[in-house]
């Protein structure tokens, strides 16, 4: 057991990738074997991730050295000239938060996929790609090495694009996949160029050591260029306006469980943005300018996302536009914290809360927006249409789906006591201290979100029954169970916000704000 | 392990707080008020009359299935009032791949410039 | 002038980057656009390899190396190899999407491959 715990950082990435390869081998033994290997891969990786997160939260950050005689080998080998030559996985409280999010949603999405993709062809490649997506997300969250981050970013992009286009859908899904792949490739290249500049300048790839070095050597023009080249692609990958054009296309055309997990992969990019903004550059860069830049992206995302959602009539596209809008909230909290990072008093009074609220919203969003995608997918699964104008009266025949969708809709609109309210509340309050106007924009956006979901709920579930759908039944148990898991989580996160805040979010926010805690053990690498 | 309702404690932020427990109490009270209002209503309302027929803007509906506002029309007033904004923002969402690349480069250039000026 | 020669690989990488981005932005054919992306990728890879170059240095192999000999940086070469492999995979994936799009849309014009918009 101790060995498993010791190697859990390697297992979270190794298990899904190993299961993906194993699936290719055993897929000829039939559907049952395939499903078991797929689900076991996801579930075991989740267990490893949860135990790793628990270990980090109770005992402090975990650093895992790859390629050393033992994972606990010295981070900087004595004969390496002060350079941490090996690849490290570095999980602190912020990483633990993301691991928990990915672990919970991946299990729900996988459970759902087992049934929803049952009738589809080509599952022998669908399952391995999904496993690669999950493994890539874990890798992005756990790694402490910039180039390694780039590799995992590309793995998630590749698997995500392939899964998006999996049901060709008269070429529409292929178009969505192409858009996702092109912007991801361009973003990846930009990120790689930034990594190359930093490597050429400092001979380091390890984020912690690099952070300490930049802090010491000063933030020159090359660092400024590298910072822009790394932050902008990550903002694009999490769907910030005006670089969000791929988001509605990709989320709406991907199969429902894939959309639900693509959200988490976008969150992993957002986590990367936080990591690079706070831990790598932190106070070395001009935080107020970059923070203001992030805040501007946030306001644009919130407002344009929600106003674009209002006239939509394709249910998944509507939810995808809301995903853009919700990402704006997370960027807002983080941007405010980044903008005041130079002033410890302001950080104490509201910056820390803003970042914690942003992380809280990230966690809630992954759960309730995933739930909304799964519930919308369930309706599409039964009715065969994604057009809201053609739905109606489904509450009579699909009450379980209606209940789950209702929970998700209340949460995204910020109605208490669902989780969305608690995180938005923290954001409103803390952002208000930075600028009341931003807080008001956030509230107006929340109102528009509510209006939009009233429409969706009414169009899908209420009104007179349609003869065409009089015979539809509720979805199979596995699909409903997956939605129920997420719905229960949404309610619980809303009912016990204080526990989550103290145990998980404030440590995570502190881990991001306190740059030296991240860089310290490698700071001697000068 | 504390009892669950104690764990629903106040979520303290620096300037205030939020407690689901308080909300649940208020919600229960509001439900009580709603039930009370319902109870003082008249019990002799007729059923089966014209008052129960679907009504949509005074039109006679042959098919009860049509007794709904289509989702696309629901916020017509909102989108119509903001039509100048919507015309622009829709044009911005052109769906063209070249535009996505262009906007990526524009934002990149802006952050580069902001970094240089500062 | 000598300075320019010393930085020639970087100058070439910069030029390639500009050419690639220009192709990706202005070519209307999807395959040509992907070619532009491939050129950008080549530019980034060239930059990576060039950044590891040391003047008058030998290949980073310890066998037969003279005492205290300068060696080029091997890390970037390993990175570039990885980046090339990843680039190959993404290019193949994108080209297969383009084939699918052509099969259903009968066009490769970037202004027409936008059924998903708004």
XYZ file of C-alpha atoms in Angstrom:
762
model
C 0.000 0.000 0.000
C 2.823 2.367 0.875
C 4.529 1.594 -2.421
C 1.337 2.456 -4.276
C 1.063 5.709 -2.375
C 4.710 6.516 -2.995
C 4.341 5.983 -6.719
C 0.884 7.535 -7.090
C 2.220 10.541 -9.068
C 3.529 8.122 -11.690
C 0.404 5.976 -11.513
C -2.076 8.758 -12.281
C -0.447 9.221 -15.681
C 0.832 5.694 -16.181
C -2.404 3.846 -15.476
C -4.606 5.541 -18.103
C -1.893 5.364 -20.760
C -1.124 1.734 -19.951
C -4.858 0.918 -20.030
C -5.128 2.658 -23.406
C -2.403 0.460 -24.865
C -3.807 -2.640 -23.189
C -7.207 -1.862 -24.716
C -5.745 -1.926 -28.210
C -4.428 -5.412 -27.471
C -7.500 -6.888 -25.777
C -10.163 -5.178 -27.853
C -10.562 -8.315 -29.955
C -11.842 -10.235 -26.926
C -15.186 -8.513 -27.089
C -17.150 -5.627 -25.727
C -17.296 -6.838 -22.102
C -13.508 -7.028 -21.729
C -13.123 -3.664 -23.406
C -15.596 -1.979 -21.091
C -13.996 -3.521 -17.999
C -10.453 -2.476 -18.972
C -11.637 1.022 -19.872
C -13.525 1.616 -16.689
C -10.878 -0.025 -14.516
C -8.220 2.233 -16.035
C -10.230 5.367 -15.296
C -11.334 4.261 -11.830
C -7.879 3.120 -10.662
C -6.293 6.336 -11.910
C -8.971 8.262 -10.025
C -8.232 6.323 -6.852
C -4.526 7.060 -7.234
C -5.298 10.737 -7.869
C -7.579 10.995 -4.843
C -5.066 9.301 -2.554
C -2.318 11.556 -3.895
C -4.482 14.622 -3.304
C -5.256 13.457 0.220
C -1.541 12.925 0.864
C -0.724 16.420 -0.448
C -3.463 18.096 1.575
C -2.497 16.415 4.834
C 1.301 16.211 4.525
C 2.269 18.969 2.109
C 3.513 19.158 -1.477
C 4.777 15.992 -3.153
C 7.770 15.968 -5.487
C 8.390 12.837 -7.497
C 11.677 12.398 -9.354
C 11.496 10.334 -12.540
C 14.441 8.298 -13.743
C 16.214 8.368 -10.391
C 17.186 5.292 -8.338
C 14.343 6.255 -6.015
C 11.541 8.796 -6.415
C 12.730 10.499 -3.263
C 16.219 11.073 -4.714
C 17.679 14.559 -4.275
C 15.844 17.005 -6.520
C 19.120 18.481 -7.707
C 21.769 15.761 -8.150
C 25.092 16.875 -6.631
C 27.055 16.423 -9.881
C 24.606 18.235 -12.164
C 26.052 21.710 -11.770
C 23.013 22.893 -9.849
C 20.485 21.994 -12.521
C 17.599 19.660 -11.689
C 18.272 17.427 -14.679
C 15.458 14.966 -14.121
C 11.786 15.416 -14.824
C 9.874 16.144 -11.650
C 6.220 15.811 -10.857
C 5.325 18.504 -8.398
C 1.888 18.454 -6.800
C 0.920 21.060 -4.218
C -2.484 22.024 -2.823
C -3.552 23.745 -6.053
C -2.603 20.657 -8.037
C -4.429 18.465 -5.528
C -7.600 20.473 -6.123
C -7.357 19.899 -9.880
C -6.592 16.204 -9.341
C -9.780 15.840 -7.302
C -11.836 17.612 -9.974
C -10.403 15.441 -12.740
C -10.792 12.251 -10.708
C -14.473 12.814 -9.920
C -15.591 14.023 -13.337
C -13.597 11.409 -15.251
C -15.345 8.583 -13.419
C -18.773 10.087 -14.056
C -18.018 10.751 -17.715
C -16.593 7.247 -18.195
C -19.596 5.616 -16.564
C -21.859 7.616 -18.850
C -19.793 6.795 -21.928
C -20.115 3.059 -21.264
C -23.835 3.265 -22.015
C -24.184 6.292 -24.272
C -21.617 5.037 -26.783
C -22.940 1.483 -26.630
C -24.795 1.703 -29.924
C -21.987 3.469 -31.724
C -19.344 1.825 -33.847
C -15.588 2.120 -33.442
C -15.456 1.847 -29.678
C -12.097 0.059 -29.872
C -10.504 3.457 -30.518
C -12.952 5.624 -28.610
C -12.017 4.143 -25.238
C -8.211 4.404 -25.674
C -8.517 8.007 -26.838
C -10.627 8.845 -23.811
C -8.025 7.251 -21.551
C -5.281 9.289 -23.237
C -7.308 12.453 -22.669
C -7.651 11.628 -18.977
C -3.966 10.717 -18.629
C -2.948 13.914 -20.401
C -5.011 16.036 -18.037
C -3.481 14.355 -14.974
C -0.046 14.932 -16.481
C -0.677 18.636 -17.118
C -1.754 19.068 -13.536
C 0.999 17.033 -11.907
C 4.085 17.978 -13.860
C 6.671 20.410 -12.603
C 8.554 20.606 -15.881
C 7.713 23.063 -18.638
C 8.501 20.853 -21.612
C 6.689 17.982 -19.987
C 3.691 20.276 -19.633
C 3.859 21.018 -23.346
C 3.894 17.277 -24.154
C 0.829 16.622 -21.984
C -0.875 19.684 -23.446
C -0.388 18.213 -26.906
C -1.575 14.766 -25.782
C -4.827 16.244 -24.472
C -5.226 18.369 -27.608
C -4.697 15.396 -29.910
C -6.984 13.065 -27.997
C -9.577 15.814 -27.553
C -9.629 16.692 -31.240
C -9.856 13.051 -32.281
C -12.713 12.430 -29.846
C -14.545 15.579 -30.937
C -14.538 14.415 -34.538
C -15.295 10.828 -33.586
C -18.883 10.878 -34.834
C -18.261 12.508 -38.184
C -21.833 13.848 -38.244
C -21.907 14.748 -41.955
C -18.559 16.470 -41.629
C -19.718 18.886 -38.910
C -17.827 17.095 -36.161
C -14.772 16.866 -38.411
C -14.972 20.630 -38.882
C -15.140 21.124 -35.113
C -12.222 18.734 -34.632
C -10.148 20.547 -37.241
C -10.776 23.919 -35.609
C -9.795 22.565 -32.221
C -6.704 20.860 -33.615
C -5.513 23.940 -35.544
C -5.863 26.391 -32.668
C -4.337 23.857 -30.271
C -1.386 23.293 -32.568
C -0.786 26.996 -33.020
C -1.130 27.543 -29.268
C 1.171 24.612 -28.544
C 3.827 25.994 -30.878
C 3.581 29.389 -29.243
C 3.977 27.777 -25.835
C 6.962 25.754 -27.050
C 8.612 28.906 -28.386
C 8.169 30.511 -24.975
C 9.686 27.465 -23.283
C 12.567 27.581 -25.796
C 13.291 31.233 -24.999
C 13.371 30.538 -21.266
C 15.557 27.471 -21.786
C 17.991 29.400 -23.983
C 18.210 32.131 -21.400
C 18.382 30.147 -18.166
C 19.237 26.558 -19.124
C 16.348 25.340 -17.016
C 13.072 23.588 -17.693
C 11.957 22.934 -14.143
C 9.246 25.438 -13.244
C 10.257 25.851 -9.623
C 13.963 26.293 -10.343
C 13.162 28.600 -13.247
C 10.864 30.680 -11.050
C 13.636 31.132 -8.487
C 16.168 31.972 -11.217
C 13.958 34.604 -12.877
C 13.240 36.108 -9.498
C 16.979 36.455 -8.937
C 18.144 37.415 -12.426
C 15.371 39.898 -13.135
C 12.568 40.053 -15.656
C 13.993 41.240 -18.963
C 12.591 41.525 -22.451
C 13.087 37.810 -23.305
C 11.127 36.848 -20.208
C 8.349 39.272 -21.146
C 8.139 37.728 -24.620
C 8.157 34.210 -23.191
C 5.459 35.172 -20.694
C 3.148 36.419 -23.456
C 3.917 33.401 -25.636
C 2.956 31.064 -22.793
C 0.002 32.847 -21.208
C -1.956 33.671 -24.381
C -2.192 30.081 -25.722
C -3.322 28.836 -22.323
C -5.968 31.570 -22.225
C -7.047 30.417 -25.679
C -7.188 26.781 -24.580
C -9.482 27.634 -21.696
C -11.762 29.578 -24.034
C -11.230 33.261 -23.227
C -12.933 35.737 -25.556
C -11.855 36.799 -28.234
C -10.010 33.506 -28.778
C -13.001 31.340 -27.969
C -14.259 30.638 -31.486
C -13.374 26.959 -31.209
C -15.189 26.453 -27.889
C -18.846 26.317 -28.966
C -17.979 24.277 -32.057
C -15.916 21.704 -30.201
C -18.044 21.297 -27.090
C -21.283 21.147 -29.019
C -20.167 18.589 -31.603
C -18.250 16.243 -29.304
C -20.177 13.286 -27.821
C -21.698 14.267 -24.445
C -19.224 12.454 -22.125
C -16.330 13.860 -24.150
C -17.716 17.411 -23.827
C -18.007 16.879 -20.100
C -14.353 15.898 -19.815
C -13.098 18.427 -22.378
C -14.260 21.014 -19.841
C -11.791 19.554 -17.379
C -9.008 19.621 -19.957
C -9.764 23.322 -20.484
C -9.589 23.730 -16.721
C -6.178 22.073 -16.775
C -5.052 24.753 -19.238
C -6.452 27.376 -16.894
C -4.521 25.727 -14.070
C -1.410 25.953 -16.254
C -2.133 29.657 -16.746
C -2.372 30.150 -12.976
C 0.794 28.151 -12.423
C 2.747 30.198 -14.952
C 1.233 33.497 -13.869
C 1.671 32.987 -10.131
C 4.414 30.394 -9.551
C 6.740 30.805 -12.528
C 6.746 34.574 -13.053
C 4.777 35.850 -10.083
C 6.077 39.087 -8.697
C 9.025 39.185 -11.110
C 6.696 40.403 -13.860
C 4.536 43.485 -13.909
C 1.585 41.838 -12.182
C -0.773 44.805 -12.348
C -0.586 44.981 -16.165
C -0.939 41.230 -16.652
C -3.685 41.099 -14.027
C -5.579 43.876 -15.776
C -5.132 42.033 -19.068
C -6.632 38.873 -17.558
C -9.494 40.916 -16.058
C -10.286 42.406 -19.486
C -10.349 38.934 -21.045
C -12.580 37.839 -18.165
C -15.151 40.600 -18.611
C -15.276 40.022 -22.366
C -15.705 36.267 -21.815
C -18.461 36.670 -19.246
C -20.484 39.154 -21.235
C -20.026 37.956 -24.819
C -20.381 34.329 -23.737
C -23.734 34.841 -22.075
C -25.184 37.176 -24.704
C -24.225 34.696 -27.414
C -25.983 31.942 -25.472
C -29.333 33.746 -25.319
C -30.381 33.414 -28.987
C -29.114 29.819 -29.402
C -31.529 26.997 -30.107
C -29.072 24.101 -30.267
C -29.006 22.940 -26.655
C -25.365 21.830 -26.563
C -24.200 24.968 -28.336
C -26.100 27.060 -25.819
C -24.412 25.290 -22.905
C -21.037 25.696 -24.655
C -21.491 29.462 -24.861
C -22.280 29.412 -21.159
C -19.057 27.485 -20.606
C -17.187 30.459 -22.117
C -19.108 32.819 -19.861
C -18.381 30.754 -16.737
C -14.676 30.618 -17.599
C -14.844 34.410 -17.418
C -15.706 34.212 -13.703
C -12.616 32.110 -12.999
C -10.399 34.457 -14.993
C -11.954 37.404 -13.147
C -11.065 36.143 -9.681
C -7.574 35.115 -10.701
C -7.007 38.353 -12.637
C -8.013 40.454 -9.643
C -5.678 38.506 -7.376
C -2.847 38.817 -9.901
C -3.449 42.554 -10.267
C -3.052 43.192 -6.532
C -0.339 40.591 -5.956
C 2.246 43.314 -5.360
C 0.355 44.656 -2.337
C 0.305 42.119 0.550
C -2.384 44.080 2.384
C -4.782 43.950 -0.563
C -3.983 40.280 -1.103
C -4.894 39.601 2.502
C -8.084 41.652 2.422
C -9.551 40.421 -0.854
C -6.977 39.035 -3.306
C -6.744 35.689 -1.569
C -10.519 35.382 -1.406
C -10.817 36.286 -5.086
C -8.398 33.537 -6.056
C -10.045 31.028 -3.719
C -13.435 31.963 -5.202
C -12.037 31.503 -8.671
C -10.710 28.041 -7.763
C -14.025 27.221 -6.082
C -15.864 28.226 -9.228
C -13.480 26.117 -11.288
C -14.309 23.075 -9.208
C -18.060 23.733 -9.231
C -18.069 24.515 -12.927
C -16.364 21.273 -13.874
C -19.072 19.419 -11.960
C -22.253 21.308 -12.910
C -21.350 22.134 -16.478
C -20.331 18.509 -16.986
C -23.694 17.564 -15.505
C -25.484 19.887 -17.937
C -23.654 18.376 -20.903
C -24.477 14.851 -19.728
C -28.151 15.706 -19.149
C -28.440 17.443 -22.519
C -26.731 14.413 -24.032
C -29.302 12.169 -22.337
C -32.151 14.121 -23.904
C -30.476 14.010 -27.314
C -29.850 10.276 -26.794
C -33.580 9.665 -26.387
C -35.131 12.230 -28.722
C -32.500 12.299 -31.448
C -32.711 16.076 -31.820
C -30.576 18.854 -30.381
C -32.931 21.610 -31.474
C -34.767 23.168 -28.528
C -37.669 24.192 -30.772
C -38.468 20.542 -31.407
C -38.325 19.380 -27.794
C -40.955 19.818 -25.141
C -42.914 18.100 -22.426
C -40.094 15.639 -21.710
C -40.453 16.112 -17.951
C -43.299 13.612 -17.989
C -41.270 10.830 -19.533
C -37.742 11.633 -18.343
C -38.204 12.842 -14.745
C -34.761 11.698 -13.554
C -32.989 13.542 -16.341
C -35.139 16.578 -15.637
C -34.165 16.548 -11.958
C -30.453 16.319 -12.785
C -30.657 19.026 -15.423
C -32.594 21.202 -12.987
C -29.852 20.930 -10.370
C -27.217 21.841 -12.950
C -29.260 24.743 -14.300
C -29.849 26.174 -10.821
C -26.151 25.850 -10.047
C -24.938 27.580 -13.198
C -27.441 30.393 -12.667
C -26.156 30.864 -9.112
C -29.339 30.017 -7.228
C -28.762 28.992 -3.602
C -28.163 26.464 -2.179
C -26.429 24.973 -5.219
C -22.656 25.122 -5.533
C -22.611 27.864 -8.174
C -24.065 30.355 -5.730
C -21.425 29.849 -3.070
C -18.513 30.385 -5.453
C -20.130 33.340 -7.199
C -20.856 34.886 -3.803
C -17.196 34.703 -2.814
C -16.224 36.196 -6.185
C -18.758 39.072 -6.011
C -17.651 40.041 -2.545
C -13.927 39.968 -3.165
C -14.046 41.523 -6.636
C -16.266 44.307 -5.285
C -13.322 45.535 -3.230
C -11.194 45.777 -6.361
C -13.832 47.414 -8.510
C -17.583 47.489 -7.802
C -18.273 47.763 -11.518
C -16.729 44.345 -12.209
C -18.862 42.829 -9.502
C -21.984 44.323 -11.036
C -21.079 42.996 -14.472
C -20.689 39.561 -12.919
C -24.134 39.816 -11.323
C -25.804 40.951 -14.549
C -24.175 38.039 -16.358
C -25.498 35.710 -13.690
C -29.028 37.071 -14.238
C -28.760 36.563 -17.984
C -27.554 33.017 -17.313
C -30.649 32.386 -15.246
C -32.861 33.783 -18.018
C -31.184 31.565 -20.554
C -31.591 28.416 -18.469
C -35.225 29.187 -17.701
C -35.711 29.068 -21.439
C -33.835 25.789 -21.869
C -35.637 24.109 -19.003
C -39.010 25.256 -20.249
C -38.303 24.248 -23.841
C -36.999 20.816 -22.943
C -39.080 19.577 -20.066
C -42.206 21.710 -19.647
C -45.182 22.427 -21.823
C -47.604 19.974 -23.430
C -46.269 16.595 -24.373
C -45.324 16.035 -27.991
C -46.781 12.997 -29.686
C -43.429 12.192 -31.250
C -41.793 11.753 -27.841
C -44.698 10.170 -25.974
C -42.891 6.820 -25.977
C -39.420 7.916 -24.851
C -38.184 6.455 -21.589
C -35.659 7.739 -19.120
C -32.028 6.933 -19.867
C -30.345 3.668 -18.744
C -29.139 3.335 -15.172
C -25.435 3.888 -15.909
C -26.105 7.204 -17.642
C -28.536 8.316 -14.995
C -26.158 7.194 -12.244
C -23.335 9.269 -13.728
C -25.574 12.334 -13.771
C -26.773 11.631 -10.232
C -23.172 11.502 -8.937
C -22.500 14.950 -10.361
C -25.860 16.315 -9.174
C -25.235 15.123 -5.611
C -21.754 16.668 -5.729
C -23.246 19.959 -6.916
C -25.635 20.037 -3.982
C -23.008 18.954 -1.447
C -20.489 21.554 -2.610
C -23.198 24.152 -2.128
C -24.283 22.916 1.289
C -20.807 22.639 2.826
C -18.899 25.542 1.269
C -17.029 26.294 4.487
C -15.505 22.812 4.734
C -14.373 22.939 1.108
C -13.035 26.432 1.563
C -10.944 25.666 4.658
C -9.725 22.219 3.696
C -9.141 22.669 -0.015
C -9.509 26.123 -1.513
C -7.610 28.404 0.844
C -4.589 26.044 0.917
C -4.759 25.918 -2.886
C -4.970 29.716 -3.166
C -2.069 30.105 -0.726
C -0.028 27.592 -2.708
C -0.461 29.767 -5.783
C 0.035 33.145 -4.105
C 3.075 32.095 -2.105
C 5.641 31.772 -4.877
C 8.561 30.886 -2.620
C 6.725 27.865 -1.219
C 6.689 26.497 -4.763
C 10.217 27.445 -5.759
C 11.999 27.084 -2.424
C 13.281 23.498 -2.469
C 14.833 24.146 -5.882
C 15.733 27.744 -5.250
C 19.255 26.668 -4.264
C 19.821 25.634 -7.846
C 21.639 28.824 -8.708
C -17.002 13.903 12.985
C -19.254 16.853 13.540
C -22.922 16.653 12.785
C -23.679 17.690 9.190
C -25.726 20.738 10.121
C -22.849 22.158 12.142
C -20.599 21.754 9.135
C -22.988 23.925 7.127
C -21.406 26.724 9.066
C -20.999 30.250 7.865
C -18.703 30.566 4.888
C -16.686 33.461 6.231
C -15.288 35.836 3.684
C -13.461 38.944 4.757
C -16.540 41.129 4.474
C -19.443 38.875 5.078
C -20.600 35.362 4.847
C -23.052 32.896 3.515
C -24.644 30.018 5.296
C -26.788 27.414 3.563
C -28.383 26.735 6.929
C -29.848 30.238 7.082
C -30.998 29.861 3.513
C -32.738 26.576 4.283
C -34.606 28.202 7.198
C -35.684 31.139 5.021
C -36.673 28.749 2.245
C -38.798 26.689 4.607
C -40.463 29.866 5.889
C -41.153 31.025 2.322
C -42.683 27.645 1.520
C -44.898 28.008 4.587
C -46.067 31.436 3.455
C -46.774 30.098 -0.029
C -48.823 27.229 1.388
C -50.705 29.643 3.633
C -51.577 31.888 0.663
C -52.718 28.826 -1.233
C -54.863 27.743 1.732
C -56.747 31.038 1.917
C -57.699 30.780 -1.763
C -61.203 29.823 -2.837
C -61.876 26.124 -2.905
C -64.833 26.328 -5.280
C -63.033 27.164 -8.554
C -64.516 25.307 -11.482
C -62.605 22.622 -13.323
C -63.008 21.665 -16.928
C -64.124 25.085 -18.107
C -62.658 27.494 -20.612
C -60.321 28.824 -17.940
C -58.224 25.698 -18.250
C -57.826 25.819 -21.997
C -54.370 26.671 -23.356
C -54.129 30.306 -24.290
C -51.501 31.834 -26.510
C -51.889 35.507 -27.370
C -55.587 35.135 -28.073
C -55.115 32.704 -30.950
C -57.373 29.711 -31.175
C -55.238 26.607 -30.963
C -56.405 23.548 -32.785
C -53.531 21.402 -31.562
C -52.584 21.585 -27.858
C -49.042 20.608 -28.886
C -48.648 24.122 -30.298
C -49.459 25.765 -26.980
C -45.895 26.877 -26.442
C -43.525 29.651 -27.341
C -40.717 28.157 -29.381
C -37.330 28.442 -27.667
C -35.966 30.585 -30.488
C -38.734 33.150 -30.051
C -38.668 33.337 -26.288
C -36.224 36.222 -25.942
C -37.081 37.880 -29.229
C -37.676 41.205 -27.491
C -34.263 41.117 -25.837
C -32.343 40.269 -28.982
C -34.407 42.726 -31.021
C -33.712 45.571 -28.611
C -30.002 44.774 -28.759
C -29.997 44.083 -32.512
C -27.146 46.502 -33.251
C -24.956 44.710 -30.721
C -26.062 41.303 -31.911
C -25.385 42.094 -35.558
C -21.788 42.896 -34.699
C -21.150 40.081 -32.286
C -22.658 37.544 -34.699
C -20.445 38.852 -37.481
C -17.516 38.431 -35.122
C -18.362 34.744 -34.673
C -17.697 34.067 -38.323
C -16.632 30.486 -37.757
C -13.694 31.004 -40.079
C -10.487 29.304 -39.054
C -8.391 32.188 -40.381
C -10.223 34.538 -37.998
C -9.403 32.335 -35.014
C -5.716 32.420 -35.924
C -5.877 36.183 -36.479
C -7.456 36.840 -33.086
C -4.904 34.659 -31.366
C -2.131 36.733 -32.933
C -3.888 40.005 -32.084
C -4.206 39.100 -28.391
C -0.610 37.863 -28.362
C 0.548 41.153 -29.872
C -1.448 43.128 -27.310
C 0.085 41.308 -24.352
C 3.559 41.684 -25.905
C 3.011 45.417 -26.285
C 1.616 45.729 -22.766
C 4.682 43.914 -21.444
C 7.038 46.233 -23.339
C 5.330 49.461 -22.334
C 5.189 48.572 -18.667
C 27.830 42.050 -39.825
C 29.616 39.200 -38.062
C 26.982 39.539 -35.392
C 24.297 38.925 -37.946
C 26.062 35.757 -39.124
C 26.340 34.499 -35.569
C 22.610 34.926 -35.186
C 21.759 33.636 -38.643
C 19.803 30.583 -37.401
C 17.631 32.844 -35.276
C 17.085 35.255 -38.161
C 16.075 32.348 -40.391
C 13.762 30.992 -37.709
C 12.134 34.410 -37.391
C 11.675 34.690 -41.138
C 10.207 31.193 -41.318
C 7.837 32.080 -38.491
C 6.586 35.143 -40.359
C 6.229 33.238 -43.642
C 4.366 30.396 -41.945
C 1.955 32.716 -40.136
C 1.339 34.678 -43.329
C 0.491 31.470 -45.186
C -1.788 30.288 -42.380
C -3.584 33.634 -42.339
C -3.975 34.418 -46.015
C -4.172 31.112 -47.863
C -7.780 30.120 -48.327
C -7.161 26.456 -49.015
C -7.201 24.354 -45.853
C -4.271 22.186 -46.941
C -2.184 25.260 -47.698
C -3.135 26.652 -44.320
C -1.867 23.473 -42.678
C 1.339 23.812 -44.693
C 1.727 27.260 -43.149
C 1.333 25.742 -39.687
C 3.990 23.166 -40.558
C 6.355 25.979 -41.546
C 5.703 27.684 -38.196
C 6.502 24.395 -36.518
C 9.758 24.128 -38.469
C 10.641 27.641 -37.352
C 10.087 26.781 -33.698
C 12.111 23.582 -34.018
C 14.934 25.452 -35.727
C 14.912 28.014 -32.951
C 15.124 25.259 -30.343
C 18.067 23.497 -31.980
C 19.862 26.764 -32.700
C 19.542 27.883 -29.098
C 21.645 24.892 -28.007
C 24.505 25.720 -30.378
C 27.855 26.657 -28.869
C 30.642 28.073 -31.002
C 33.532 25.658 -31.623
C 31.862 22.917 -29.642
C 31.641 19.196 -30.274
C 28.747 16.761 -30.209
C 27.760 15.954 -26.626
C 29.353 12.495 -26.492
C 31.803 11.841 -23.671
C 33.689 9.017 -25.404
C 36.902 10.354 -26.961
C 36.082 13.901 -25.905
C 39.110 15.978 -25.034
C 39.453 17.141 -21.459
C 37.381 20.297 -20.930
C 36.007 20.327 -24.476
C 32.976 22.532 -25.118
C 29.888 20.568 -26.068
C 26.640 21.702 -27.635
C 23.590 21.482 -25.393
C 21.898 18.099 -25.873
C 18.632 18.949 -24.067
C 17.236 21.048 -26.881
C 18.000 18.314 -29.393
C 15.959 15.849 -27.380
C 13.177 18.417 -27.075
C 13.201 19.075 -30.798
C 12.942 15.374 -31.604
C 9.920 15.124 -29.320
C 8.395 18.244 -30.845
C 8.903 16.824 -34.357
C 7.124 13.599 -33.401
C 4.235 15.528 -31.848
C 4.089 17.757 -34.921
C 3.890 14.714 -37.159
C 0.970 13.329 -35.171
C -0.965 16.613 -35.172
C -0.354 17.191 -38.870
C -1.563 13.690 -39.707
C -4.663 14.165 -37.565
C -5.481 17.542 -39.097
C -4.986 16.243 -42.626
C -7.346 13.357 -41.910
C -9.946 15.893 -40.723
C -9.420 17.822 -43.952
C -10.041 14.638 -45.967
C -13.279 14.042 -44.053
C -14.366 17.643 -44.543
C -13.697 17.459 -48.259
C -15.690 14.248 -48.499
C -18.800 15.840 -46.996
C -18.498 19.521 -47.905
C -16.895 19.118 -51.349
C -14.789 22.188 -50.699
C -11.568 23.138 -48.937
C -12.139 26.893 -48.962
C -11.680 28.189 -45.445
C -14.511 30.690 -46.002
C -16.920 27.891 -46.840
C -15.845 25.369 -44.214
C -17.786 27.218 -41.544
C -21.109 25.546 -41.129
C -20.532 25.897 -37.402
C -20.690 29.545 -36.441
C -22.427 32.118 -34.237
